[in-house]
Coordinates of C-alpha atoms in Angstrom, one line a residue:
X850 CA 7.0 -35.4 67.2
X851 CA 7.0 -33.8 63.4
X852 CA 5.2 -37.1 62.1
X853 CA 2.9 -37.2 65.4
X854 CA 1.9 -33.8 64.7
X855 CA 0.9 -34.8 61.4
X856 CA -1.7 -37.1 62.1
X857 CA -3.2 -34.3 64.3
X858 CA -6.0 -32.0 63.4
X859 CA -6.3 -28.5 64.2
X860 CA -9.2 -29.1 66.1
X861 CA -7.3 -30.7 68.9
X862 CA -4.9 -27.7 69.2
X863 CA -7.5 -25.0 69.8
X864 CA -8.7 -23.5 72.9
X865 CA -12.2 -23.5 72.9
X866 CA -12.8 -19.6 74.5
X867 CA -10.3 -17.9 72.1
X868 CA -11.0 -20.5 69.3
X869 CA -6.9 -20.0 68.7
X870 CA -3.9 -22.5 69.0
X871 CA -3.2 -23.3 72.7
X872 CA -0.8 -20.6 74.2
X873 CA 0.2 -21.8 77.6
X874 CA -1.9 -24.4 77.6
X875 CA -3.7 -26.0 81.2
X876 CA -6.0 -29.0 81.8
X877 CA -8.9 -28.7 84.6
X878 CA -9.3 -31.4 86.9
X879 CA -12.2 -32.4 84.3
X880 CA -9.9 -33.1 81.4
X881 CA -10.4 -30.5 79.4
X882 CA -7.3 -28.1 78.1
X883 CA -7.9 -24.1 77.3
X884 CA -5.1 -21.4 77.8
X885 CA -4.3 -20.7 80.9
X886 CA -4.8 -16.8 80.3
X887 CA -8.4 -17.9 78.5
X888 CA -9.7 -20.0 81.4
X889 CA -8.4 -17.6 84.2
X890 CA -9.8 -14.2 82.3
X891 CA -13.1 -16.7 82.6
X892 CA -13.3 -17.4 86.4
X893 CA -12.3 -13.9 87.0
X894 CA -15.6 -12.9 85.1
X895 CA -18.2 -14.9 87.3
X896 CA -19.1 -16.2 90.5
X897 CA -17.8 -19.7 90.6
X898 CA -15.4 -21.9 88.8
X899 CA -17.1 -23.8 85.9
X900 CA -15.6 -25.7 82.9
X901 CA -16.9 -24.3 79.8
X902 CA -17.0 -27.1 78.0
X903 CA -18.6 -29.7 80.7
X904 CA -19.7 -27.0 82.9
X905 CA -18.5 -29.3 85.9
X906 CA -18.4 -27.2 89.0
X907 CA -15.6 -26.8 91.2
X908 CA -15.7 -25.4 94.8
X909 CA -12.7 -24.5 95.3
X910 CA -10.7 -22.8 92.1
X911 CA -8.5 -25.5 90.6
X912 CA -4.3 -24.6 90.7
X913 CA -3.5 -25.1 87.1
X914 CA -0.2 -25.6 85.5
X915 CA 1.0 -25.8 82.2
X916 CA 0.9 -29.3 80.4
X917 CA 4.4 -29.2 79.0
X918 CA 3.5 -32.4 76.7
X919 CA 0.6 -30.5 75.3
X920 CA 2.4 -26.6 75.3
X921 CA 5.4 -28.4 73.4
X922 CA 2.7 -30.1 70.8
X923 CA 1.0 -27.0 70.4
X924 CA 4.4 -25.1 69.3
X925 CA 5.1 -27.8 66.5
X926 CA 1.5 -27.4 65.6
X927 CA 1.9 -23.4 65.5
X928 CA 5.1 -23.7 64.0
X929 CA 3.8 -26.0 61.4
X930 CA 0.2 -24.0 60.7
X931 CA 2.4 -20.7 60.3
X932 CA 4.4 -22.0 57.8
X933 CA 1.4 -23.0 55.4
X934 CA 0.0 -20.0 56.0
X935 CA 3.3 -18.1 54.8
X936 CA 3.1 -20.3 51.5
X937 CA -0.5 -19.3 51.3
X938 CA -1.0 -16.0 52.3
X939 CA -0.7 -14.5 49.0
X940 CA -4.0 -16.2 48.0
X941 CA -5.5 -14.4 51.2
X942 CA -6.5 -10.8 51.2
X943 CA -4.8 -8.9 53.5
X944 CA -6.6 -6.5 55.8
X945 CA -6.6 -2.5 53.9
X946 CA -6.9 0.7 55.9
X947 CA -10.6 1.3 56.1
X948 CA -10.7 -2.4 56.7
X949 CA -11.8 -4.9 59.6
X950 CA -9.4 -7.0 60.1
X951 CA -9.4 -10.4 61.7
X952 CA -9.0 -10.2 65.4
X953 CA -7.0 -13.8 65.5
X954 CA -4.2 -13.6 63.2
X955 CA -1.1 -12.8 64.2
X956 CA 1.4 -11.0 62.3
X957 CA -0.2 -10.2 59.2
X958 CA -3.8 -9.5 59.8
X959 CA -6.1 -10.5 57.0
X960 CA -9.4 -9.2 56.4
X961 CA -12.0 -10.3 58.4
X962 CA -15.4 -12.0 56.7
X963 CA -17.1 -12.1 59.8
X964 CA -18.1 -11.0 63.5
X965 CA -19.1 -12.7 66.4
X966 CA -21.6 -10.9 68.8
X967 CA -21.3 -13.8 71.5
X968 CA -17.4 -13.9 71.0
X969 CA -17.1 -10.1 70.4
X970 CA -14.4 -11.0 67.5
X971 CA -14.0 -10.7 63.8
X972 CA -12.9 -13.6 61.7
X973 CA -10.8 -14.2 58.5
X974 CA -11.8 -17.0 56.5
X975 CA -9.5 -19.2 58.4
X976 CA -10.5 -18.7 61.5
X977 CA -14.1 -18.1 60.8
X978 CA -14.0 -22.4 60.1
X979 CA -14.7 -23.4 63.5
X980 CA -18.1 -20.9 63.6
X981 CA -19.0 -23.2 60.6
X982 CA -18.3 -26.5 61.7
X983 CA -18.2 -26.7 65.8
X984 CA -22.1 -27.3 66.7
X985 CA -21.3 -25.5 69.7
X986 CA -20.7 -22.6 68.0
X987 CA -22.5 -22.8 64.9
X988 CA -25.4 -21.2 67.4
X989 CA -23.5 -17.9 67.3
X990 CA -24.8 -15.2 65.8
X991 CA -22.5 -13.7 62.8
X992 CA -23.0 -10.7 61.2
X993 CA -20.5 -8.7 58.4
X994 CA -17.7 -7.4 59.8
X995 CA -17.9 -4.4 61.9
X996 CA -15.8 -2.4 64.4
X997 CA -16.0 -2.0 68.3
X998 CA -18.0 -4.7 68.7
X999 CA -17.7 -4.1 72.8
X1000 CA -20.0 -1.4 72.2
X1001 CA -23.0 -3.5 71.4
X1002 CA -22.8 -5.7 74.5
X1003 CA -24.3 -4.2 77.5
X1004 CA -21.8 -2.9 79.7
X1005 CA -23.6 -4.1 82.9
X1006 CA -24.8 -7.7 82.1
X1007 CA -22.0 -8.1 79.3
X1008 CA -25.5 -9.5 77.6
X1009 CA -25.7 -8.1 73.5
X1010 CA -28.3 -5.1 73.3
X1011 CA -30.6 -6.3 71.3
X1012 CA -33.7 -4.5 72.8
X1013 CA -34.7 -0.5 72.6
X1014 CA -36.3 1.0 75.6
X1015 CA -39.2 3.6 74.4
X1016 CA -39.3 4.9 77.9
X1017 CA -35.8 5.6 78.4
X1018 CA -34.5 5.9 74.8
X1019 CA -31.6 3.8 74.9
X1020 CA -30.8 0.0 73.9
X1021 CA -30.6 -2.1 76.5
X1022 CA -30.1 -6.0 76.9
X1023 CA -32.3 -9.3 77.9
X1024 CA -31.6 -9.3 81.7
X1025 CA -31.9 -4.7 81.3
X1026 CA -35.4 -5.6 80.4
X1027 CA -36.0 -7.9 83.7
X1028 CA -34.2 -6.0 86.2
X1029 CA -33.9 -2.4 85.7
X1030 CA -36.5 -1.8 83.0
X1031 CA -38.7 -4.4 83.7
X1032 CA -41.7 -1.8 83.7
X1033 CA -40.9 -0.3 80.8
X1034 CA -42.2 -0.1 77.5
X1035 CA -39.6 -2.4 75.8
X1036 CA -39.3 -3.7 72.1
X1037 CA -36.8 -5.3 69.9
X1038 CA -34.4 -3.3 68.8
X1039 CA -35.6 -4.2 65.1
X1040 CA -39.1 -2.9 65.4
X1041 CA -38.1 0.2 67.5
X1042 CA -36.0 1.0 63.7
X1043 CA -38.6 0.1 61.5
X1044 CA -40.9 2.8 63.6
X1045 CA -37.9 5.2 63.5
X1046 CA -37.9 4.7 59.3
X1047 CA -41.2 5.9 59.3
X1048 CA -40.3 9.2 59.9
X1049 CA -37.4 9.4 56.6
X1050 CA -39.9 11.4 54.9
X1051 CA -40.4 14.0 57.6
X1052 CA -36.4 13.8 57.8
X1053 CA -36.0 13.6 54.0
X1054 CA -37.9 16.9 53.6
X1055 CA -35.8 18.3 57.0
X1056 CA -32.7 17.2 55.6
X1057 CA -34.1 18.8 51.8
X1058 CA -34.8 22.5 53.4
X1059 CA -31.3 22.2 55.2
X1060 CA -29.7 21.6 51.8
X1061 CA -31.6 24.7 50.6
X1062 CA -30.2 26.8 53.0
X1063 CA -26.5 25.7 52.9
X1064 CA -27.3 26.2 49.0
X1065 CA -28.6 29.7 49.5
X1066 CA -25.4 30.3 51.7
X1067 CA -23.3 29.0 49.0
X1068 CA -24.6 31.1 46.6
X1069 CA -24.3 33.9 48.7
X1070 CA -20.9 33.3 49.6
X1071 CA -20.0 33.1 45.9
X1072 CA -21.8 36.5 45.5
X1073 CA -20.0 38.1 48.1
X1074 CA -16.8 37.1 46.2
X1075 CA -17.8 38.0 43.0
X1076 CA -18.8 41.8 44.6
X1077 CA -14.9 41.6 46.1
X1078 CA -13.9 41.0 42.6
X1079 CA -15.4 43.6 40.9
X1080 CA -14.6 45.9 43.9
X1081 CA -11.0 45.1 43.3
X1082 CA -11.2 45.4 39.4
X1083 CA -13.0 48.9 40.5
X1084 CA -10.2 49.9 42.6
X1085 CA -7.6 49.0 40.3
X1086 CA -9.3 50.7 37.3
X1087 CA -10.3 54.1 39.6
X1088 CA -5.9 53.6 41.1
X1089 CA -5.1 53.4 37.2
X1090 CA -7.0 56.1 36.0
X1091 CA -5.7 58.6 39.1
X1092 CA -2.4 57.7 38.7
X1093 CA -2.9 58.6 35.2
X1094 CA -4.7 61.8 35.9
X1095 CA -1.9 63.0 38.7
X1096 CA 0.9 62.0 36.3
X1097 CA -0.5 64.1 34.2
X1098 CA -1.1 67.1 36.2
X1099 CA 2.3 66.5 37.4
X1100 CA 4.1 67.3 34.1
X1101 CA 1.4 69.9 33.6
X1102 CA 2.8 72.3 36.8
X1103 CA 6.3 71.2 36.0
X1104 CA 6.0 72.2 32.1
X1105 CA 4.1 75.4 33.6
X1106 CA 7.2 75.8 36.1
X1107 CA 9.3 75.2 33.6
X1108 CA 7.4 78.3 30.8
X1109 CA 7.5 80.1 33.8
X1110 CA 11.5 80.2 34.4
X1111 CA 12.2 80.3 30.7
X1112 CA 10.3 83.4 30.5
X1113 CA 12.0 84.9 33.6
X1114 CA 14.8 84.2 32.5
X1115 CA 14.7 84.9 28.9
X1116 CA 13.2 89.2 30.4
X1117 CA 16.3 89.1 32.2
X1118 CA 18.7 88.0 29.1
X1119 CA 17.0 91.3 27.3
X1120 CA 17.7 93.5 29.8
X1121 CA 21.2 92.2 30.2
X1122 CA 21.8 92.6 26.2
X1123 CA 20.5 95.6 26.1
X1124 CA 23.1 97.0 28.9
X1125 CA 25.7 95.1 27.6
X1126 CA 24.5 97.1 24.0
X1127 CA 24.2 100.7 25.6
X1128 CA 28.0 99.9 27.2
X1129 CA 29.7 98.7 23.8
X1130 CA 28.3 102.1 22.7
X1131 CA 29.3 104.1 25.5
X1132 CA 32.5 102.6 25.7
X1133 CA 33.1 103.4 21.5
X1134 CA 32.4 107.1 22.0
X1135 CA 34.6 107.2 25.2
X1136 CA 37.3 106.2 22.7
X1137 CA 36.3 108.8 20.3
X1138 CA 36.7 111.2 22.9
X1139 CA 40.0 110.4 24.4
X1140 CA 41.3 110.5 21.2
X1141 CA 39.9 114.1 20.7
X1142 CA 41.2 115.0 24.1
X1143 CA 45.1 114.0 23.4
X1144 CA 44.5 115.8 19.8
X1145 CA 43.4 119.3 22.1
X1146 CA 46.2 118.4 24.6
X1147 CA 48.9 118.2 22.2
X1148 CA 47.7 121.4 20.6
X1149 CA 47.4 123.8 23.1
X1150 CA 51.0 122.5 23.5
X1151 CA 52.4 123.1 19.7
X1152 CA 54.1 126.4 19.4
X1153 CA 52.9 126.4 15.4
X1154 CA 50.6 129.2 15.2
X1155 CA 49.4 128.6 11.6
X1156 CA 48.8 124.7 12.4
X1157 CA 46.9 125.4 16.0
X1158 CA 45.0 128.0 13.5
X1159 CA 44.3 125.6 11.0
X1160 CA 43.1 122.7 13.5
X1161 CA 41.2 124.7 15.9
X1162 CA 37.8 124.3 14.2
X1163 CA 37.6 120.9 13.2
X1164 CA 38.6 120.4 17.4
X1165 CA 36.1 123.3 18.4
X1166 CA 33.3 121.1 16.9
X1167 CA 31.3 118.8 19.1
X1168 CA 32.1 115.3 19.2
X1169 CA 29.9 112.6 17.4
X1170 CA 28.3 111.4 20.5
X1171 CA 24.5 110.6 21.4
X1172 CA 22.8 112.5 24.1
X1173 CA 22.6 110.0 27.1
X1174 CA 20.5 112.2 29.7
X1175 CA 17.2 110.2 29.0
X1176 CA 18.5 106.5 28.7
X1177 CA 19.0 104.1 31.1
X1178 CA 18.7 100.3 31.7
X1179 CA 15.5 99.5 33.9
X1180 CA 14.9 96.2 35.7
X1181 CA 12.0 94.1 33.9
X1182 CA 8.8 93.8 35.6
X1183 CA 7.8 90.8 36.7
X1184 CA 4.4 91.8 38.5
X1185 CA 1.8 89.4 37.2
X1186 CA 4.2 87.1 35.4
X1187 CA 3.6 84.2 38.1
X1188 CA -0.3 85.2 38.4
X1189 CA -0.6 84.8 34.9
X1190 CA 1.4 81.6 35.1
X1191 CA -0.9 80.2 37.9
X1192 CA -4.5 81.0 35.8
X1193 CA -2.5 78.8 32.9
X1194 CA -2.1 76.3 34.8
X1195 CA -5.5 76.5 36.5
X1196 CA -7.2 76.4 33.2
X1197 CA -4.9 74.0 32.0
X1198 CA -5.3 71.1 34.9
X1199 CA -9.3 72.3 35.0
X1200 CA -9.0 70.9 31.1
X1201 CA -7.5 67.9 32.3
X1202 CA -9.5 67.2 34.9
X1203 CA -13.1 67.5 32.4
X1204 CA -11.1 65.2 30.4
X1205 CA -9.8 62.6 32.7
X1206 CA -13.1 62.6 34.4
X1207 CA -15.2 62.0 30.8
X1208 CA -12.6 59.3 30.2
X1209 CA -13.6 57.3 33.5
X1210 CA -16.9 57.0 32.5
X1211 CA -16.3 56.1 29.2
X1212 CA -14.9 53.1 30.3
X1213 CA -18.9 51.7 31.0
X1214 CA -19.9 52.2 27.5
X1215 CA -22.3 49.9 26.5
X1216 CA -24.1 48.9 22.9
X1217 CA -27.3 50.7 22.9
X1218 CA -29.5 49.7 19.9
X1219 CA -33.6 51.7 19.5
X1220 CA -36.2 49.6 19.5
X1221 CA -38.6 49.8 16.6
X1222 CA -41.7 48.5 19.1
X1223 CA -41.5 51.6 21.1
X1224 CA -40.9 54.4 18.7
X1225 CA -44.0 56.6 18.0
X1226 CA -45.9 56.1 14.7
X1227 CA -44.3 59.4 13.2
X1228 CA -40.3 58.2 13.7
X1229 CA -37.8 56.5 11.3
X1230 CA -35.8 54.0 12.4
X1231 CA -32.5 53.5 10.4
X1232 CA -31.7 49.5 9.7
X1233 CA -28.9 49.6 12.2
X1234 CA -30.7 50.9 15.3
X1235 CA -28.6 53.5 15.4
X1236 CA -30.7 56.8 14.0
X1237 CA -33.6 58.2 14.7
X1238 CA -35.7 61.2 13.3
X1239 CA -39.4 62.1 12.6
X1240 CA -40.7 62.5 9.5
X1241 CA -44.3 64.4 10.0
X1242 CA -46.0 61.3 8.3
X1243 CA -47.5 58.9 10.6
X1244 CA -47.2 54.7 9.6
X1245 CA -49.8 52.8 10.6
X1246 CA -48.2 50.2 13.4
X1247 CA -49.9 48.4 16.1
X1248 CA -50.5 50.0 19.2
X1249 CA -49.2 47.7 21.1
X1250 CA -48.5 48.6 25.0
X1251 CA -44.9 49.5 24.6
X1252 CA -45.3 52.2 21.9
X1253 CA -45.5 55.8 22.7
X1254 CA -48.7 57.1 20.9
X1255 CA -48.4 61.1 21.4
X1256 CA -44.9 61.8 21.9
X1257 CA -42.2 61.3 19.2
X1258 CA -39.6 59.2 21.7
X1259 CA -38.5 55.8 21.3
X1260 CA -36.5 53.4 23.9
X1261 CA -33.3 51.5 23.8
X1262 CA -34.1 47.9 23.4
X1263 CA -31.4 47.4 26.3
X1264 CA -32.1 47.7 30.2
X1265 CA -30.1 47.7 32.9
X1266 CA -31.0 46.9 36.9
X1267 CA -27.4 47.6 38.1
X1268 CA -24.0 48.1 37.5
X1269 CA -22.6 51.4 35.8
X1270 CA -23.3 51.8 31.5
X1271 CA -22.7 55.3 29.4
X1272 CA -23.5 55.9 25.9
X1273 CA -23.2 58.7 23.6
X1274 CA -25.4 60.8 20.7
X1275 CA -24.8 63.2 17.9
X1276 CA -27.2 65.7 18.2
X1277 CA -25.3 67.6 15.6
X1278 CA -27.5 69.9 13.3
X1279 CA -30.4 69.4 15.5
X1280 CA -32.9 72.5 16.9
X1281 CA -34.4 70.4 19.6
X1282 CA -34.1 67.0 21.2
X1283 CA -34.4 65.3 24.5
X1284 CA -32.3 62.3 25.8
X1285 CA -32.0 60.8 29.1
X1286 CA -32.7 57.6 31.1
X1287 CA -36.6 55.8 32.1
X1288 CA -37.9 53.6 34.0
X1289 CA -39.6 50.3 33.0
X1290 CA -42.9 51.5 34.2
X1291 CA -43.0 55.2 32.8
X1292 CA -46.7 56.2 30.8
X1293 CA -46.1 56.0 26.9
X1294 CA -49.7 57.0 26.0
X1295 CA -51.4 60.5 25.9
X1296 CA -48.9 63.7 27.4
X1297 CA -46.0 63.0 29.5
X1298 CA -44.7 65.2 32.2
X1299 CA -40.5 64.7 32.2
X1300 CA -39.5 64.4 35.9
X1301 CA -37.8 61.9 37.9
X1302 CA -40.7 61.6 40.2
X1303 CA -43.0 60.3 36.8
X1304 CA -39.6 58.0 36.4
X1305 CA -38.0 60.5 34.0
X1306 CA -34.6 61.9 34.3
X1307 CA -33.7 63.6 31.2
X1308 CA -32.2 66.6 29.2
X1309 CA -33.5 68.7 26.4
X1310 CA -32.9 71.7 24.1
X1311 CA -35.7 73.9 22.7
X1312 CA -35.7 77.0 20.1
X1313 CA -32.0 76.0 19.0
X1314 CA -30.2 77.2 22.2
X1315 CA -32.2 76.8 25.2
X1316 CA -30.9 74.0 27.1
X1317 CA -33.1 72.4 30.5
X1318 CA -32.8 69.7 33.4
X1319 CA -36.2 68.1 33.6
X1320 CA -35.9 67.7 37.3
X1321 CA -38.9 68.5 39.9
X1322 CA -39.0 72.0 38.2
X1323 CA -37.3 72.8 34.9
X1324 CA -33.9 74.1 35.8
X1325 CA -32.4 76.2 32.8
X1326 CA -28.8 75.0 31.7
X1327 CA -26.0 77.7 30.8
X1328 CA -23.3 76.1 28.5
X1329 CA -20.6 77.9 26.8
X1330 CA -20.6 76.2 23.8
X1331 CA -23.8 74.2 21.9
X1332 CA -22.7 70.4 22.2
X1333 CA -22.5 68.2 19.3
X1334 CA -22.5 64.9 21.2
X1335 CA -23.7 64.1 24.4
X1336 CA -22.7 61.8 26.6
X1337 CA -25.3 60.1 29.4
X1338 CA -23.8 58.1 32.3
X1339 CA -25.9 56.2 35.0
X1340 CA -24.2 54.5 38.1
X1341 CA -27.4 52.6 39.3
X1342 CA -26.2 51.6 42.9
X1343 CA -24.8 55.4 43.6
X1344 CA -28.3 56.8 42.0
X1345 CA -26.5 59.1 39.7
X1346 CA -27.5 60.0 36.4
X1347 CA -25.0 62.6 34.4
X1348 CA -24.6 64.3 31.4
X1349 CA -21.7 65.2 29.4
X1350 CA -20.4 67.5 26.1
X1351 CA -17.9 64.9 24.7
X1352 CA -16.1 67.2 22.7
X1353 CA -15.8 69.8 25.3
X1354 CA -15.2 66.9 28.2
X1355 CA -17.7 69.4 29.9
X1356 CA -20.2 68.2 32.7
X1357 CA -23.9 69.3 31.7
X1358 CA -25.9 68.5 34.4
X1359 CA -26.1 65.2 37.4
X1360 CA -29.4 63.7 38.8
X1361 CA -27.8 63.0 42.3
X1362 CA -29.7 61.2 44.9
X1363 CA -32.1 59.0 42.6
X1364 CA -33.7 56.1 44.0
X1365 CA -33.9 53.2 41.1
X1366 CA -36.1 50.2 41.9
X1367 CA -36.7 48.8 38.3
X1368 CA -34.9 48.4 35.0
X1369 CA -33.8 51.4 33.0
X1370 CA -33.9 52.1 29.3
X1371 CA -32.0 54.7 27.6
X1372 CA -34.5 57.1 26.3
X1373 CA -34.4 58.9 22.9
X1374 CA -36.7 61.6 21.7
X1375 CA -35.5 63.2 18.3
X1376 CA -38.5 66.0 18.3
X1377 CA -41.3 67.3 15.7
X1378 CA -39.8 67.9 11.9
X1379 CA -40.5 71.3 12.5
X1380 CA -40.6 71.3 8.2
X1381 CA -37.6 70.4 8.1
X1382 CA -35.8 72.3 10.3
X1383 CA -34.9 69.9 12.6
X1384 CA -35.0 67.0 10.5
X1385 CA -31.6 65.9 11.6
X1386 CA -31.5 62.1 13.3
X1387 CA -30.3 61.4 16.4
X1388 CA -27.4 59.0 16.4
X1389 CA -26.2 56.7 18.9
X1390 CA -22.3 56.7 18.3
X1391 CA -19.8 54.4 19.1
X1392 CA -18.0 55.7 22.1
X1393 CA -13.6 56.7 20.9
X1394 CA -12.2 57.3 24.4
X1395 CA -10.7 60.5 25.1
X1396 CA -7.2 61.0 24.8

């Protein structure tokens, strides 16, 4: 049998429906041999019994049984093929995940090269052969490899779709287009794509706005997160600086409570020295006494006349004692001691409170530099940035849009559209000056009226100790001291712009409620010369953070 099977080719061995060595092979009364599973799976598929390969018809289905002679040839032949295929296997590519993989092989799949849309299977190299060399089935149609290849038959006619239905929108098959579509408006399913590829454009620019708008949620999405992060850096830095602040005015009222015992207590250690003082006393001259009344008692006893003579005096004298009609020891008084202790503390936490409060805006300090294209012809601009001052002598520099050309002021060359910033200025030395915040737009030729409705929202002092709010109307400004350095702090988004004595961590004045649309510029306006008297600079300081 081994050497018979030798002189055999594969081709003899292979059923001719599954294209696959015989597996319970049968032989139809026509000669011909398939698997009896194939050629059953066949009839059961049509109307009548027909050999495939002669298509010889039979009327009445034949009762096949397995050739044993054949079925015993075919297992050497298998047994044979498997083992090459084990020796050569590693040449083969074996089927990956992702893969098709050949619909034939057993065990080991490899990957497949090929389809078959009249066979409905994919093919390894091996078993692609007989689509190569069989003239029968060289007239299949193969395409690359592809997966579920049931779903491009039709499932009615079990015919391959290869026409598209304009009328219905869907593919259909050869026998669709006679019988159920057969008035239709049908074409191949080729031209019916090429029609469809007309319209890439129209979906390219489709698919190009969608992009855009997953972009534009993207990036809205990122600036969401990025406002979460800052709210959290916010709320850590605000939790820092109130823990701060509360620890603070904790040991305040327990340092207050504790002045407040100590000098309780150290009223009530007086008062107890100075009993304990008047009853050492008391307690001495009782002693002088007794002893002067034994020295009378044993006298008036002693029967010596010229001794009770002699003695009498010095014992008839009174007694070196201290009058103690008018002293006594009085409770302290501690009426107002608490009170007093309470407007400390008061004053003391109010302190605290100025300071921790300058301190948290401090924290949005920002580099503010002036910017020589703004400043009026009559002002001198140190190298830095950094001072300011007018000198009565006007330069001659282009009036360009950006220059004030009546007023003395001059802008920061910094702006800011959101966010929080702070920045402080000496006005040390100075008789008048104004400072404050602008907006982008504000007038910077002829007279300028300073209110927040002309996008002004400043401070000023005049005549050396008046001090104004520009707001709607001037508002006159009380301080108890003249500042030195003041501090300006804008919180864009809340609409708040404040000002602040740095050295006295003393609120001056808020703009509250302000509407800001456009960028704003820290604004600087050193005043006239006034021959010398207030020749003094502004200066923009760096900002030390309160202790």
């Amino acid at each position: 049998m081994s050497a018979a099977s030798c002189l055999l080719t594969e081709d003899q061995f292979l059923c001719s429906i599954c294209l696959d060595v015989f597996t319970d092979p049968v032989s139809t009364p026509c000669g011909h041999n398939f698997c009896k599973t194939c050629i059953t799976k066949h009839w059961d598929k049509n109307d009548m019994s027909q050999c495939p390969s002669c298509k010889k018809i039979f009327n009445t289905r034949p009762e096949l049984e397995v050739n044993t002679l054949i079925s015993e040839m075919a297992a050497q032949f298998r047994k044979s093929a498997q083992q090459k295929s084990s020796s050569s296997s590693s040449d083969k590519q074996v089927s990956k995940p992702g893969e098709d993989p050949c619909d034939v092989c057993t065990g080991t799949k490899l990957k497949a090269l090929k389809s078959c849309l009249v066979c409905l299977a994919s093919y390894c190299e091996t078993h692609l052969e007989p689509h190569l060399t069989k003239s029968g089935l060289k007239r299949h149609q193969l395409i690359d490899p592809v997966e579920n290849l049931e779903g491009r038959m039709c499932t009615k006619h079990d015919k391959l779709l290869e026409l598209f239905c304009k009328t219905d929108q869907m593919c259909i098959c050869m026998l669709c287009s006679d019988l159920d579509h057969k008035t239709h408006e049908v074409v191949p399913l080729k031209k019916e794509y090429e029609g469809k590829s007309l319209l890439s454009f129209e979906l390219g620019k489709k698919d190009a706005e969608i992009q855009q708008m997953i972009q534009k949620r993207r990036l809205k999405i990122q600036e969401m997160k990025r406002s979460v992060e800052l709210s959290k850096k916010d709320a850590d830095r605000e939790i820092a600086a109130g823990v701060q602040v509360f620890s603070a005015l904790k040991e305040s009222v327990e340092r207050s409570q504790a002045e407040l015992i100590d000098t309780i207590k150290e009223k009530q250690r007086e008062t107890e020295k100075q009993a304990e003082d008047f009853i050492k006393e008391l307690e001495q001259e009782m002693s002088v006494l007794e002893k002067r009344s034994s020295e009378v008692e044993q006298l008036s006893q002693s029967e010596d006349h010229l001794h009770l003579l002699q003695s009498f005096p010095s014992l008839n004298s009174a007694p070196p004692t201290k009058d103690w009609t008018g002293v006594s020891v009085l409770p302290p008084s501690y009426e107002g001691t608490v009170v007093r202790a309470v407007n400390q503390l008061e004053e003391t936490l109010s302190k605290q409170m100025k300071k921790a409060e300058l301190k948290r805006v401090q924290q949005y300090a920002v580099d503010v530099t002036l910017d020589p294209d703004t400043a009026h012809p009559d002002l001198v601009l140190s190298d830095d940035g950094k001072q300011v001052y007018d000198s009565d002598v006007r330069k001659k520099l282009p009036d360009n849009p950006e220059r004030f050309d009546k007023c003395a002021n001059v802008l920061a060359k910094q702006s800011f559209s959101s966010g929080r910033f702070y920045f402080e200025v000496q006005v040390k030395e100075k008789t008048e000056w104004t400072l404050g915040v602008v907006r982008e737009s504000i007038n910077r030729k002829g007279e300028i009226t300073l209110t927040p409705e002309d996008g002004y929202w400043t401070i000023w002092l005049r005549n050396e100790n008046e001090y104004s709010a520009l707001a709607d109307t001037e508002l006159s400004l009380s301080l108890k001291c003249q500042p030195e350095k003041v501090g300006v702090f804008v919180d864009y988004e809340e609409g708040l712009v404040s000002f602040y004595d740095v050295d006295a961590a003393a609120l001056i004045y808020s703009f509250t409620g302000c509407c800001f649309t456009q960028k704003l510029y820290p604004y600087f306006g050193p005043c006239l010369n006034d021959g010398g008297k207030n020749s003094a600079p502004l200066i923009i300081c760096p900002v030390n953070h309160t202790e």
